[in-house]
mmCIF file of C-alpha atoms in Angstrom:
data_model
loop_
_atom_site.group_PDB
_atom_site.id
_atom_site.type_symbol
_atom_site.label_atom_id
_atom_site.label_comp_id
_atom_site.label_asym_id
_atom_site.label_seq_id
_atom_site.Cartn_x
_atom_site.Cartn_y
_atom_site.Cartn_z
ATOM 1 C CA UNK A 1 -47.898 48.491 -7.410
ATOM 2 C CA UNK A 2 -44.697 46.520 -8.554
ATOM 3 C CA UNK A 3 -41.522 48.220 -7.362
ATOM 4 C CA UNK A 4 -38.987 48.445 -9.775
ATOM 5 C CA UNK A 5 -35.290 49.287 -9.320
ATOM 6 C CA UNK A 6 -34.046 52.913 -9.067
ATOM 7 C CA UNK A 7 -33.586 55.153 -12.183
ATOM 8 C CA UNK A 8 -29.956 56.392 -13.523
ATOM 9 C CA UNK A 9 -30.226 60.077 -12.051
ATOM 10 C CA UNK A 10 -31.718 62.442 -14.722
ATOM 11 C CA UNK A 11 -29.323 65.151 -16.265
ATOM 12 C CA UNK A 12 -30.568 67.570 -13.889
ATOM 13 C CA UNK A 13 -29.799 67.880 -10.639
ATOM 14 C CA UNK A 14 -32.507 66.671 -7.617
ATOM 15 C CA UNK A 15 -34.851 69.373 -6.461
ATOM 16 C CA UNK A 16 -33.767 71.403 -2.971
ATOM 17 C CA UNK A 17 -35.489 70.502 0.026
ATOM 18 C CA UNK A 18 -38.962 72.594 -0.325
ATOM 19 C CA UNK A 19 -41.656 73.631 1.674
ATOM 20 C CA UNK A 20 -45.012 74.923 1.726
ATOM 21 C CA UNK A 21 -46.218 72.871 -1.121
ATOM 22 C CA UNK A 22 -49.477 72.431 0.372
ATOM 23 C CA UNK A 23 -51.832 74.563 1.513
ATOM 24 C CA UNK A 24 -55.729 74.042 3.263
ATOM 25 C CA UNK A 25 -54.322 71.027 5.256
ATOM 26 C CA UNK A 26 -56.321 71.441 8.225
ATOM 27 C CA UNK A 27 -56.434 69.154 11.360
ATOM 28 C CA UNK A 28 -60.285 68.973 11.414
ATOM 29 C CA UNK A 29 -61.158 67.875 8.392
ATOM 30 C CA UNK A 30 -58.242 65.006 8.377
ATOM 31 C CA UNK A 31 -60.058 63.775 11.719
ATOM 32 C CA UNK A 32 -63.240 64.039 10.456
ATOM 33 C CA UNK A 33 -62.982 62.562 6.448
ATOM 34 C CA UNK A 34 -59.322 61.207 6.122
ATOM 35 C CA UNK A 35 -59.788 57.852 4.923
ATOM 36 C CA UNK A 36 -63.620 57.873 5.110
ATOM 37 C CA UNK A 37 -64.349 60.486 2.832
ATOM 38 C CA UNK A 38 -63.556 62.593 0.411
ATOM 39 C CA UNK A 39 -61.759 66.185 0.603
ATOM 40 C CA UNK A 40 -59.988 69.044 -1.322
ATOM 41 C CA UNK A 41 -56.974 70.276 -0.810
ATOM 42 C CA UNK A 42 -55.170 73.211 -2.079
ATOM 43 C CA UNK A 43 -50.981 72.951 -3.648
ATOM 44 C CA UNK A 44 -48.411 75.040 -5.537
ATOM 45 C CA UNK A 45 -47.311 72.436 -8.135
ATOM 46 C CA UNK A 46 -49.264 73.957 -10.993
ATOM 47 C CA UNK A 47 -46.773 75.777 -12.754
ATOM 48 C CA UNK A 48 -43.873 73.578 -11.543
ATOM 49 C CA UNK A 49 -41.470 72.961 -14.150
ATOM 50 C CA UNK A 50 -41.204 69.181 -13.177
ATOM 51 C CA UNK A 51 -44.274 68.819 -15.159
ATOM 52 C CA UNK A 52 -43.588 70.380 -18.572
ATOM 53 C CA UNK A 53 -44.187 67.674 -21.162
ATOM 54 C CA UNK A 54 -40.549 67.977 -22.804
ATOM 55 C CA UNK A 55 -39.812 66.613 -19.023
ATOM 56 C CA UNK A 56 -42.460 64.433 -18.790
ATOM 57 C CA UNK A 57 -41.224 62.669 -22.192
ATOM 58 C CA UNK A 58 -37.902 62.253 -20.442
ATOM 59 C CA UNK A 59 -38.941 60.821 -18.005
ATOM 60 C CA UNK A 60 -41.000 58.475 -19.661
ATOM 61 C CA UNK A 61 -38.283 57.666 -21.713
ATOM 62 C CA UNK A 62 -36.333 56.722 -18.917
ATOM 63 C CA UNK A 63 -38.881 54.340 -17.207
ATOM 64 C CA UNK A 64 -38.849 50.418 -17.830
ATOM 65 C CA UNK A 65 -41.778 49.828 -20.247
ATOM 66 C CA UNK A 66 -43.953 48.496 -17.313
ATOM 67 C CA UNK A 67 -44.234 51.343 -15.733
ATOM 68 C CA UNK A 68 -45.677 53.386 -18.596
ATOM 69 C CA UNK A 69 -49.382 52.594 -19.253
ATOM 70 C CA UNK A 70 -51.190 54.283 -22.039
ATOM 71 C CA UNK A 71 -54.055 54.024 -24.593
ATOM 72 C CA UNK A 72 -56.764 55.776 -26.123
ATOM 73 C CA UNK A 73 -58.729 58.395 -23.925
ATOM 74 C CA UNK A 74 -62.065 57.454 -26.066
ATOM 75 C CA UNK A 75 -63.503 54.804 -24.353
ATOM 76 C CA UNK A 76 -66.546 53.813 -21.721
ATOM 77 C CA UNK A 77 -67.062 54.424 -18.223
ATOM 78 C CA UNK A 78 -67.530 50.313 -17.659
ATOM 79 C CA UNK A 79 -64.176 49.138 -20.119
ATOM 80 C CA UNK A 80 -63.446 45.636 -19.952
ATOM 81 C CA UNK A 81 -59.662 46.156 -19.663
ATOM 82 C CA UNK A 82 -58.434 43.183 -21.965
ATOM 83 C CA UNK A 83 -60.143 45.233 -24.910
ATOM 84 C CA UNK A 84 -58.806 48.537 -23.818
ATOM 85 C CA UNK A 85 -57.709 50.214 -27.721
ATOM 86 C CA UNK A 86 -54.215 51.514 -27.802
ATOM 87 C CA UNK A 87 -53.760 54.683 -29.530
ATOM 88 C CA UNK A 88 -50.971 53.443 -32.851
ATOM 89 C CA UNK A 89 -48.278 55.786 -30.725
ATOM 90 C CA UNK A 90 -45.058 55.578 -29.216
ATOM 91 C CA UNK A 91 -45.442 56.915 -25.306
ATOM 92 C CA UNK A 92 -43.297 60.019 -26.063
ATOM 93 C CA UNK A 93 -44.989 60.383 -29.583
ATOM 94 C CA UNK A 94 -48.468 60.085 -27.299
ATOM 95 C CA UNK A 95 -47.024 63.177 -24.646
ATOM 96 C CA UNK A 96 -45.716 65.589 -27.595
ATOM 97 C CA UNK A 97 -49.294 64.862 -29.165
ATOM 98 C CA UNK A 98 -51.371 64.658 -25.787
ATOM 99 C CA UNK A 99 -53.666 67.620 -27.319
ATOM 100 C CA UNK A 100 -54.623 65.752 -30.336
ATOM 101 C CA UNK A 101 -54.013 62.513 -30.002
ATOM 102 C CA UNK A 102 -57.365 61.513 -28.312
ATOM 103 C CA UNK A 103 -55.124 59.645 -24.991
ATOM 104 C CA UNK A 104 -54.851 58.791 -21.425
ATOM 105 C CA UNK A 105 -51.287 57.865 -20.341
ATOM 106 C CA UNK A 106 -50.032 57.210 -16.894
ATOM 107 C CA UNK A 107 -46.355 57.105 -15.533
ATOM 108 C CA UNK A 108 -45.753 54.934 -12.790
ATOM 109 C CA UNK A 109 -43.260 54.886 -9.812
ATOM 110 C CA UNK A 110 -42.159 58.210 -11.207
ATOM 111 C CA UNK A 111 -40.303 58.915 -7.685
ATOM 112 C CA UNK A 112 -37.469 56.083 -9.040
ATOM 113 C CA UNK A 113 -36.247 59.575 -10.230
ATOM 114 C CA UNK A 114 -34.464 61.541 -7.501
ATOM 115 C CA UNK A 115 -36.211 64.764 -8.769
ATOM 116 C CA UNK A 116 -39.930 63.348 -8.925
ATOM 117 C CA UNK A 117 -38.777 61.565 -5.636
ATOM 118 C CA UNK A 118 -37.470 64.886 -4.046
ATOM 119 C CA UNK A 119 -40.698 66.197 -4.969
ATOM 120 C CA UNK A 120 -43.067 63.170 -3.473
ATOM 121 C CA UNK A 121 -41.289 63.143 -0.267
ATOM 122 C CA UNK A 122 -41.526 67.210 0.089
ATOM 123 C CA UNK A 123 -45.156 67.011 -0.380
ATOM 124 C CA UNK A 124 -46.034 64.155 1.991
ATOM 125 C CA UNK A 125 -43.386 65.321 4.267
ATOM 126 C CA UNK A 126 -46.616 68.266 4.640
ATOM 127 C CA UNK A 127 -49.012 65.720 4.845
ATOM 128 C CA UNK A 128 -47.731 63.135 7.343
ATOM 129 C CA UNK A 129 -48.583 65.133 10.666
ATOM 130 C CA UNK A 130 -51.736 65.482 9.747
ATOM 131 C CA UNK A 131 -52.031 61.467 9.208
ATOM 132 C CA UNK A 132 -50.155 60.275 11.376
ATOM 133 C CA UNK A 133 -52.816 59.452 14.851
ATOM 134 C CA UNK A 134 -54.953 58.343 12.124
ATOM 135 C CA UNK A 135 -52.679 56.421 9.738
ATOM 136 C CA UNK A 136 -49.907 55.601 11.554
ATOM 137 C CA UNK A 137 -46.263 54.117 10.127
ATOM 138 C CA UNK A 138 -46.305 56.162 6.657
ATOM 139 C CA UNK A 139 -44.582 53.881 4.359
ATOM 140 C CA UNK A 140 -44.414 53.056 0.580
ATOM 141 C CA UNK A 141 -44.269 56.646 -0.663
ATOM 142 C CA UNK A 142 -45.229 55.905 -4.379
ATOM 143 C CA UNK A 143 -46.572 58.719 -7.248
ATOM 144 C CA UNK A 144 -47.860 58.751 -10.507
ATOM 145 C CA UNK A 145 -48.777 61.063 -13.059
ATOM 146 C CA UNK A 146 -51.537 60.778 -15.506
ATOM 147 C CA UNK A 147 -51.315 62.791 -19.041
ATOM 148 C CA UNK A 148 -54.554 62.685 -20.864
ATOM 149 C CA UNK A 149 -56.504 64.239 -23.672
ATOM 150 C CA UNK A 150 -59.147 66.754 -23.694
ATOM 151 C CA UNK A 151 -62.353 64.709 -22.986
ATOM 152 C CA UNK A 152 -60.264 61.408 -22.487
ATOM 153 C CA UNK A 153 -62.014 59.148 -19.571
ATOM 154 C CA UNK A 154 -60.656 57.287 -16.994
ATOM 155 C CA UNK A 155 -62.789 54.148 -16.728
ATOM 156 C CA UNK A 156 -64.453 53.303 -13.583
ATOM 157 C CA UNK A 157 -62.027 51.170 -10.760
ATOM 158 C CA UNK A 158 -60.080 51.262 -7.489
ATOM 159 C CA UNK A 159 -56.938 51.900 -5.974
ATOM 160 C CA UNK A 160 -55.126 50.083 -3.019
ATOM 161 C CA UNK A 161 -53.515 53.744 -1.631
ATOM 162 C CA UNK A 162 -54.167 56.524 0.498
ATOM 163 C CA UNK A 163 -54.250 59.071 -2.217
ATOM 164 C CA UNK A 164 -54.402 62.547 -3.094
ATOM 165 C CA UNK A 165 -54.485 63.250 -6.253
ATOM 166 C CA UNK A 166 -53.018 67.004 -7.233
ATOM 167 C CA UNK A 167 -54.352 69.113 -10.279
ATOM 168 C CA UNK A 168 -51.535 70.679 -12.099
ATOM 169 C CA UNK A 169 -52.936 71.735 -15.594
ATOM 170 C CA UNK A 170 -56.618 71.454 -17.389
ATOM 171 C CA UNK A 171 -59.670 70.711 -15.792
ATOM 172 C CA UNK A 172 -61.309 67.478 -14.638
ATOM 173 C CA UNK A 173 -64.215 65.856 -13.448
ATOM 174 C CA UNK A 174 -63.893 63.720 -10.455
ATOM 175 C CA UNK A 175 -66.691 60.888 -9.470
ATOM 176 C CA UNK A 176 -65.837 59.348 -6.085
ATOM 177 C CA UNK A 177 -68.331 56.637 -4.533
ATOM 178 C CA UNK A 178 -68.481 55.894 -0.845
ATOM 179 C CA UNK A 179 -66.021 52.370 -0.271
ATOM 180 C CA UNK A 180 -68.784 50.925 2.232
ATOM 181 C CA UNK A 181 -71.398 51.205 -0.380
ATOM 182 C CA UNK A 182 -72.154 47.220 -1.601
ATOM 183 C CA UNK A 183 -74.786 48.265 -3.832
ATOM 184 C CA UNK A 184 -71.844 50.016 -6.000
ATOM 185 C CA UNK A 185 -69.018 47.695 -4.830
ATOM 186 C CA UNK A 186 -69.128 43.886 -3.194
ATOM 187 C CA UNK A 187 -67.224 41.761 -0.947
ATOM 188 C CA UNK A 188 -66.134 39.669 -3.624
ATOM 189 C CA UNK A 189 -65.188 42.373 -6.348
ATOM 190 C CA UNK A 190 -62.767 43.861 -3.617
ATOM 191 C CA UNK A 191 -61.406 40.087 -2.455
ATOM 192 C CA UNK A 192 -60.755 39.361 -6.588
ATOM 193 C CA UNK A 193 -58.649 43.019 -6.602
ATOM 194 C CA UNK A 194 -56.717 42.150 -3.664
ATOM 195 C CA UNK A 195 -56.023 38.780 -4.670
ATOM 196 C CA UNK A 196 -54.937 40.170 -8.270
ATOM 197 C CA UNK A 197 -57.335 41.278 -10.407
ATOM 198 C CA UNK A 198 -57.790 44.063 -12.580
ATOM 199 C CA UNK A 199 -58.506 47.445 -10.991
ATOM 200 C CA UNK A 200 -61.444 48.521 -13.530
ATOM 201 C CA UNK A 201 -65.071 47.336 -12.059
ATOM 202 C CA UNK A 202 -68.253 47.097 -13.683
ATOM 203 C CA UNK A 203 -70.262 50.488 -14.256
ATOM 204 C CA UNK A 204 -73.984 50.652 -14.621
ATOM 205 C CA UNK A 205 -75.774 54.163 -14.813
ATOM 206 C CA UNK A 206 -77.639 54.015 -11.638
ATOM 207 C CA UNK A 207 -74.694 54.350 -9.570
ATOM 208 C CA UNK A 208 -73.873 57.910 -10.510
ATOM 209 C CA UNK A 209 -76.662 59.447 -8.487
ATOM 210 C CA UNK A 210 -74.888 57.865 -5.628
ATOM 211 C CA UNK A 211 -71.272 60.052 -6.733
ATOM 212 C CA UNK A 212 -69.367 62.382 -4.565
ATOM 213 C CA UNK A 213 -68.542 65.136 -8.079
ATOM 214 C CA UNK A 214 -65.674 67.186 -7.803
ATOM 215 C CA UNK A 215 -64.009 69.476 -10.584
ATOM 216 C CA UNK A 216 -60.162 69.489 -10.245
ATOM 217 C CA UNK A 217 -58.954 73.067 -11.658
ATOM 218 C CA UNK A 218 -54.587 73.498 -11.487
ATOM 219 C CA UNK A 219 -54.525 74.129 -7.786
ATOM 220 C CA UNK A 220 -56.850 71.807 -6.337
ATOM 221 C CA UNK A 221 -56.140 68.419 -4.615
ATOM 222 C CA UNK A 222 -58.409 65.584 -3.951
ATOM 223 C CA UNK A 223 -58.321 63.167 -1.060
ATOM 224 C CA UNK A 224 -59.406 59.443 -2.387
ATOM 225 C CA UNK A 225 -59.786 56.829 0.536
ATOM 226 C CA UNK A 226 -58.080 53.164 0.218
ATOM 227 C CA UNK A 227 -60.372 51.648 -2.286
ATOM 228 C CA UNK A 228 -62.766 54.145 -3.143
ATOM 229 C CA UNK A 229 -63.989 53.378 -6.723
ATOM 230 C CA UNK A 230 -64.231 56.027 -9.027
ATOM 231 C CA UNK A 231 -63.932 57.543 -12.659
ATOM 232 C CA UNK A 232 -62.848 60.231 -14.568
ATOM 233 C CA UNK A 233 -63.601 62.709 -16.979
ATOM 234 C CA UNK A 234 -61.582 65.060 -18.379
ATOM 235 C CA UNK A 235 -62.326 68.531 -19.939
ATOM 236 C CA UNK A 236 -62.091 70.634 -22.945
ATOM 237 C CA UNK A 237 -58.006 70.962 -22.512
ATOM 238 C CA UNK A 238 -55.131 68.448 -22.007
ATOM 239 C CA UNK A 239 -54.426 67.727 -18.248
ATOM 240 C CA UNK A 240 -51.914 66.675 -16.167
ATOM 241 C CA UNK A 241 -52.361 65.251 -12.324
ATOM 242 C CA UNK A 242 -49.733 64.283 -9.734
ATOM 243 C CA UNK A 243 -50.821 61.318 -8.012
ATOM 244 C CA UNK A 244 -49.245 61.142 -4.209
ATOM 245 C CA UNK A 245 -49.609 57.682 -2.149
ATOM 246 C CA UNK A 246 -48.502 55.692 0.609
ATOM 247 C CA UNK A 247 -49.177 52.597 2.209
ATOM 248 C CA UNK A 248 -49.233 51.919 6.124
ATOM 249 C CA UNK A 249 -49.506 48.605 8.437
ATOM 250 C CA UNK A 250 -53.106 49.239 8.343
ATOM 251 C CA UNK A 251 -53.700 48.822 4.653
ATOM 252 C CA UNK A 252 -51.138 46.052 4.275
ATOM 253 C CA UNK A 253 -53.251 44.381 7.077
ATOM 254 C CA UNK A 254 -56.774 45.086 5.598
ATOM 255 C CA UNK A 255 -55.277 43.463 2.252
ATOM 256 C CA UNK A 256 -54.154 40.647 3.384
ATOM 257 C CA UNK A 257 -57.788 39.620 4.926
ATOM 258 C CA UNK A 258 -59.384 40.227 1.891
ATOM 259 C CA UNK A 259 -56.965 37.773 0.317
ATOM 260 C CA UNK A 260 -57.984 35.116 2.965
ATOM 261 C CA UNK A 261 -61.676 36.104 2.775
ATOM 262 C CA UNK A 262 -61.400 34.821 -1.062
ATOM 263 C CA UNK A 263 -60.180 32.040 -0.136
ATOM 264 C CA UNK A 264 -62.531 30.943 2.193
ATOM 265 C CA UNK A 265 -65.386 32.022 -0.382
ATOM 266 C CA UNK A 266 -63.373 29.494 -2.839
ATOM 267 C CA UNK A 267 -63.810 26.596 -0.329
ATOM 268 C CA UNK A 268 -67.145 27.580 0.051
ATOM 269 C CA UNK A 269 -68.026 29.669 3.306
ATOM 270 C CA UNK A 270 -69.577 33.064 2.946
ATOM 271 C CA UNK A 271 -66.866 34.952 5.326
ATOM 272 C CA UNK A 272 -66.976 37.678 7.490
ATOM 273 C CA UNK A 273 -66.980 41.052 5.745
ATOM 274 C CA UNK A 274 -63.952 43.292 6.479
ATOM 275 C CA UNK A 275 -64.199 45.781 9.129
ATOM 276 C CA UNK A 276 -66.958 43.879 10.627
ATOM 277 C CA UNK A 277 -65.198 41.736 13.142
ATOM 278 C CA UNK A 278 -62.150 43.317 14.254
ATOM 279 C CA UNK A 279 -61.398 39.653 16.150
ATOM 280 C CA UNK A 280 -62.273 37.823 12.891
ATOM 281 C CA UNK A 281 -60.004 40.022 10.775
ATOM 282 C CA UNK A 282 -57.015 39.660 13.672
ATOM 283 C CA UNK A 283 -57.133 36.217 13.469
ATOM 284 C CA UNK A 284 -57.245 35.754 9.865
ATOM 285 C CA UNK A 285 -54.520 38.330 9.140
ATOM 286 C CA UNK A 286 -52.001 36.180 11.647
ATOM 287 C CA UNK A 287 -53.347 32.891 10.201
ATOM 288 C CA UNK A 288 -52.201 34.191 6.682
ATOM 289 C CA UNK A 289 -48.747 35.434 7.815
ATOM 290 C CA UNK A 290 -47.859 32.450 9.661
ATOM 291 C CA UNK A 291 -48.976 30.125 6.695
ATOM 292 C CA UNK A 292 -46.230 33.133 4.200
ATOM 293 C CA UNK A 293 -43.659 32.057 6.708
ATOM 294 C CA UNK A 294 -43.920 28.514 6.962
ATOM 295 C CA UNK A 295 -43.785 28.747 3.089
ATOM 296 C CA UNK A 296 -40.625 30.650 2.966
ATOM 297 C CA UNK A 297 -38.794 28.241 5.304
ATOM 298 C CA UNK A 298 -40.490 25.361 3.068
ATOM 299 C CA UNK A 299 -39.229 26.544 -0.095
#
């Protein structure tokens, strides 16, 4: 995600250092599934006032217009993104009108606010110890929030993030596919998202027999692994989510060898899959950032 400079602070003051945000965070089951697999979670966001929509269309407000995404919630499981419909509204008319208007809307890089920030780092703050052996170097603390429509559906892609993804009103219907599975996703549709394309991938009907399905009620939290494709559905009232992420070394690392991957596959070789050859991936991770740096002092 594009970073974008910090927000002019809100007329409210930043949030209080918190605690206890997060509940069902238990050592086991981050050994056993972080990263790998997906797991609940339990929080105490849901009736935090952070998320009322009168604040949510201030803060939207407040964001550059490239970190607000929104369009019409009625559309395919498989949407081609360049014909994605827009919904006619303006992003704050599309929040006031979220329960009739028929749309998905997402604010990015909401912690540019010190309150939404405040309230990022206070729930990964709970996290980290529990991530830390196994994702070490927390870094890149980014969240979103997604405002959508009753029955509005979030078409099926990826995300480069560790993710959990916190339920704070309405219902939804989570479909999470295994990352390592190339009959749902290839090689090359992850080297042409890491090298810049879109995030939405190509849905057929078959795959959903293969789908992890987990119902999000205001409470619940979902753990997505880096890259674990996926789509939504929401249900029969408006909903609102709190998307928490961060990066580590690890994930910049396993990026960057998908980006040379694709470009051996452009000169023709058929390279080494990810993960496959820890050597392999050492080597062309290095070969990649030497090349960056040699560009730098070239430029």
């Amino acid at each position: 995600m594009t970073a974008v400079a910090e927000l002019a602070p809100a007329t409210y003051a930043p949030l209080a250092a918190q605690s206890n945000l997060l509940n069902g965070l238990d050592a086991r089951v981050f050994d056993n599934y972080f990263n790998r697999l997906p797991f609940m979670i339990r929080h105490n966001l849901a009736r935090h006032e952070l998320f009322s929509l009168p604040r949510l269309v201030e803060l939207a407000q407040a964001l550059p217009a490239d970190r607000v995404e929104y369009n019409s919630g009625k559309i395919p499981v498989s949407q081609d993104p360049s014909l994605t419909p827009c919904n006619g509204l303006s992003v704050a008319e599309t929040i006031r009108r979220i329960e009739e208007c028929n749309s998905w809307l997402v604010l990015k890089n909401v912690e540019r606010n010190p309150a939404y920030r405040a309230l990022l780092d206070a729930c990964l703050d709970e996290i980290q110890p529990f991530t830390e052996k196994l994702a070490p170097q927390m870094y890149r603390r980014e969240a979103y929030i997604f405002v959508s429509s009753p029955g509005s559906v979030t078409p099926f892609h990826l995300d480069n993030e560790y993710n959990f993804l916190l339920q704070i009103r309405g219902e939804k219907e989570v479909s999470q596919f295994d990352r390592a599975d190339r009959s749902v996703i290839s090689e090359i549709e992850l080297e042409k998202f890491y090298t810049g394309g879109h995030r939405n991938l190509t849905y057929k009907d078959e795959y959903q027999a293969k789908a992890k399905v987990f119902t999000l009620k205001p409470g619940d939290g979902l753990h997505f692994p880096v890259a674990a494709p996926h789509w939504v559905k929401n249900g029969d009232a408006v909903s609102i989510s709190f998307s928490i992420t961060f990066r580590n070394p690890h994930s910049e690392h396993r990026e960057m060898v998908y980006c040379v991957n694709s470009k051996l596959r452009q000169y023709g070789l058929t390279p080494t899959p990810v993960g496959a050859s820890p050597w392999r991936d050492s080597l062309k991770f290095n070969a990649l950032r030497v090349w960056r740096k040699l560009a730098v002092r070239q430029s």
